[in-house]
Amino acid sequence: MGKLKIKRIMWTLFFFLVIGQVQFIYAENKQPTKNEIFTFLQEAFVAQLSLAEKYRTQQEVSEILSPFFTEEYQLLFTKEHLFLEPEGVIMYGTDIPDYFIPFYSYNDNTKLLTTLDKIIVYEYFLPQLEGSIIWDQPHYQILTITKTTSGWQISDYEISEAKPEENASND
C-alpha cells in the first residue's frame, strides 16, 4: 500500500471521528456491538498515528486522545511516545508498540469479553521473527475499554502469555 493511500485512509477515518461516527462512546445504557467496538479501536489507532503528522500543543494532544482513552492511559502513552520540542509536542516513529492499539485482525480471531461496564478485547499472536516489530514468544495482546463518566474509553493495555479470564460474557 502506498504512503499516499495510507495517509488518505488515515484522514478518512479521522474525518469520521470528527463528525461523530463513534456514537457508542457516549451511550449511557447501550452496550456497543462488536462492529462498533472494532470501529472505535481503529479510530483510536488513527488518532494515535495523527500525533506524528505535525507539532501540537499539549491541549491539542489531549483533545485528540480524550474521546478514546482515559487520562491515565493518555499519560502512559504520551510519556512513552511523545516528545516535547521547541515547536511543540510530536510523536516520532517507533518500533516499540506499547500503548498503541494492537494490530488486531478485526475478525473472528479478535475476541471480546464484556460486562456492563467493561469490555476486554484480545487476540492471540504467534511469534513474529521478521518485520519492524519482532517478538519470539506467543502471547495475547489485551485492551480494556471501561465505561466512564465520559463514555467508553480505553483504560488498560497488557501483553500476557495467559488468556484473559472468562469472568465476563463472550461476544
Short mmCIF file of C-alpha atoms in Angstrom, two decimals:
data_model
loop_
_atom_site.label_atom_id
_atom_site.label_comp_id
_atom_site.label_asym_id
_atom_site.label_seq_id
_atom_site.Cartn_x
_atom_site.Cartn_y
_atom_site.Cartn_z
CA MET A 1 0.00 0.00 0.00
CA GLY A 2 1.45 3.36 -0.96
CA LYS A 3 2.23 6.08 1.54
CA LEU A 4 -0.34 8.41 -0.04
CA LYS A 5 -3.06 5.76 0.16
CA ILE A 6 -2.32 5.09 3.85
CA LYS A 7 -2.45 8.81 4.56
CA ARG A 8 -5.77 9.10 2.70
CA ILE A 9 -7.23 6.20 4.73
CA MET A 10 -6.00 7.79 7.96
CA TRP A 11 -7.59 11.13 7.11
CA THR A 12 -10.84 9.48 6.07
CA LEU A 13 -11.06 7.62 9.37
CA PHE A 14 -10.07 10.76 11.25
CA PHE A 15 -12.81 12.69 9.44
CA PHE A 16 -15.39 10.14 10.58
CA LEU A 17 -14.08 10.58 14.09
CA VAL A 18 -14.51 14.33 13.92
CA ILE A 19 -18.10 14.17 12.68
CA GLY A 20 -19.01 11.79 15.47
CA GLN A 21 -19.38 8.41 13.86
CA VAL A 22 -18.39 6.70 17.11
CA GLN A 23 -21.69 7.42 18.79
CA PHE A 24 -21.47 4.46 21.15
CA ILE A 25 -18.82 6.26 23.18
CA TYR A 26 -21.45 8.49 24.74
CA ALA A 27 -24.27 5.96 25.02
CA GLU A 28 -25.01 5.55 28.69
CA ASN A 29 -27.18 2.44 28.74
CA LYS A 30 -26.24 0.79 25.47
CA GLN A 31 -23.69 -1.99 25.13
CA PRO A 32 -21.73 -1.40 21.90
CA THR A 33 -21.79 -4.03 19.17
CA LYS A 34 -18.70 -5.87 18.04
CA ASN A 35 -18.54 -3.76 14.87
CA GLU A 36 -18.85 -0.53 16.88
CA ILE A 37 -16.02 -1.66 19.17
CA PHE A 38 -13.82 -2.54 16.21
CA THR A 39 -14.52 0.84 14.57
CA PHE A 40 -13.79 2.60 17.85
CA LEU A 41 -10.42 0.83 18.16
CA GLN A 42 -9.48 1.56 14.55
CA GLU A 43 -10.33 5.25 15.00
CA ALA A 44 -8.37 5.34 18.28
CA PHE A 45 -5.37 3.98 16.39
CA VAL A 46 -5.74 6.65 13.71
CA ALA A 47 -5.90 9.29 16.46
CA GLN A 48 -2.64 7.95 17.89
CA LEU A 49 -0.95 7.97 14.49
CA SER A 50 -2.11 11.52 13.78
CA LEU A 51 0.21 12.75 16.54
CA ALA A 52 3.15 12.14 14.19
CA GLU A 53 1.83 14.47 11.48
CA LYS A 54 2.81 17.82 12.98
CA TYR A 55 3.76 19.61 16.18
CA ARG A 56 0.87 20.17 18.56
CA THR A 57 0.16 21.75 21.91
CA GLN A 58 -0.50 19.56 24.96
CA GLN A 59 -4.14 20.69 24.76
CA GLU A 60 -4.44 19.55 21.13
CA VAL A 61 -2.95 16.16 22.04
CA SER A 62 -5.48 15.79 24.84
CA GLU A 63 -8.36 16.76 22.54
CA ILE A 64 -7.28 14.13 20.00
CA LEU A 65 -6.85 11.32 22.54
CA SER A 66 -9.58 12.02 25.11
CA PRO A 67 -12.51 10.64 23.08
CA PHE A 68 -10.79 7.25 23.18
CA PHE A 69 -8.50 6.98 26.20
CA THR A 70 -8.75 7.61 29.94
CA GLU A 71 -6.50 10.34 31.32
CA GLU A 72 -4.29 7.70 32.96
CA TYR A 73 -3.86 5.84 29.68
CA GLN A 74 -3.11 9.08 27.84
CA LEU A 75 -0.33 9.83 30.33
CA LEU A 76 1.24 6.40 29.81
CA PHE A 77 1.02 6.71 26.01
CA THR A 78 2.33 10.26 25.83
CA LYS A 79 5.19 9.56 28.26
CA GLU A 80 6.26 6.61 26.11
CA HIS A 81 5.81 8.10 22.63
CA LEU A 82 5.61 11.91 22.57
CA PHE A 83 8.50 14.34 22.63
CA LEU A 84 8.46 17.99 23.64
CA GLU A 85 10.38 20.08 21.14
CA PRO A 86 10.63 23.88 20.88
CA GLU A 87 7.94 23.78 18.15
CA GLY A 88 5.54 21.71 20.29
CA VAL A 89 4.74 18.09 21.05
CA ILE A 90 5.25 15.40 18.40
CA MET A 91 5.46 11.64 18.04
CA TYR A 92 8.37 10.12 16.16
CA GLY A 93 8.37 6.68 14.58
CA THR A 94 8.95 3.77 16.93
CA ASP A 95 9.46 0.02 16.92
CA ILE A 96 8.02 -0.20 20.44
CA PRO A 97 4.25 -0.64 20.16
CA ASP A 98 3.49 -0.28 23.90
CA TYR A 99 0.19 1.55 24.50
CA PHE A 100 -0.67 1.63 20.79
CA ILE A 101 -3.82 -0.11 19.67
CA PRO A 102 -2.59 -3.63 18.77
CA PHE A 103 -2.60 -4.80 15.17
CA TYR A 104 -5.77 -6.82 15.66
CA SER A 105 -7.15 -8.73 12.70
CA TYR A 106 -10.70 -7.46 13.47
CA ASN A 107 -12.20 -10.80 12.53
CA ASP A 108 -13.09 -13.97 14.47
CA ASN A 109 -9.55 -14.05 15.89
CA THR A 110 -10.24 -10.84 17.81
CA LYS A 111 -12.24 -11.83 20.90
CA LEU A 112 -14.41 -9.83 23.29
CA LEU A 113 -15.30 -10.38 26.93
CA THR A 114 -17.98 -7.98 28.14
CA THR A 115 -19.69 -6.86 31.31
CA LEU A 116 -21.97 -3.88 31.83
CA ASP A 117 -19.06 -1.51 32.45
CA LYS A 118 -16.04 -3.22 30.88
CA ILE A 119 -15.04 -4.68 27.52
CA ILE A 120 -11.89 -6.75 27.18
CA VAL A 121 -10.59 -7.07 23.62
CA TYR A 122 -7.87 -9.57 22.94
CA GLU A 123 -6.15 -11.60 20.27
CA TYR A 124 -3.58 -14.36 20.36
CA PHE A 125 -0.39 -13.63 18.43
CA LEU A 126 2.12 -16.24 17.33
CA PRO A 127 5.84 -15.43 17.32
CA GLN A 128 6.86 -12.88 14.68
CA LEU A 129 10.51 -13.11 13.78
CA GLU A 130 10.57 -10.77 10.76
CA GLY A 131 9.50 -7.20 10.17
CA SER A 132 9.81 -3.95 12.09
CA ILE A 133 8.22 -5.35 15.27
CA ILE A 134 9.55 -8.72 16.44
CA TRP A 135 8.55 -10.99 19.31
CA ASP A 136 9.73 -14.52 19.90
CA GLN A 137 7.00 -15.77 22.26
CA PRO A 138 3.32 -16.35 21.55
CA HIS A 139 1.15 -14.01 23.59
CA TYR A 140 -2.18 -12.25 23.99
CA GLN A 141 -2.48 -8.52 23.36
CA ILE A 142 -5.26 -7.22 25.56
CA LEU A 143 -7.08 -3.89 25.75
CA THR A 144 -9.62 -2.98 28.38
CA ILE A 145 -12.35 -0.50 27.47
CA THR A 146 -14.11 0.90 30.53
CA LYS A 147 -17.40 2.75 30.84
CA THR A 148 -16.51 6.14 32.36
CA THR A 149 -18.46 9.33 33.00
CA SER A 150 -17.12 10.49 29.61
CA GLY A 151 -18.33 7.33 27.84
CA TRP A 152 -16.44 4.22 26.80
CA GLN A 153 -12.67 4.74 26.94
CA ILE A 154 -9.59 2.54 26.65
CA SER A 155 -8.17 2.20 30.14
CA ASP A 156 -5.58 -0.58 30.05
CA TYR A 157 -3.14 -2.35 27.74
CA GLU A 158 -1.50 -5.66 28.53
CA ILE A 159 0.66 -8.30 26.89
CA SER A 160 0.23 -11.68 28.54
CA GLU A 161 1.00 -15.33 27.96
CA ALA A 162 -2.26 -16.14 29.74
CA LYS A 163 -5.66 -15.88 28.10
CA PRO A 164 -7.90 -13.25 29.74
CA GLU A 165 -10.24 -14.57 32.43
CA GLU A 166 -13.62 -15.79 31.28
CA ASN A 167 -15.37 -13.98 34.15
CA ALA A 168 -17.20 -11.85 31.60
CA SER A 169 -19.62 -12.97 28.92
CA ASN A 170 -18.28 -13.85 25.48
CA ASP A 171 -19.30 -11.99 22.33
#
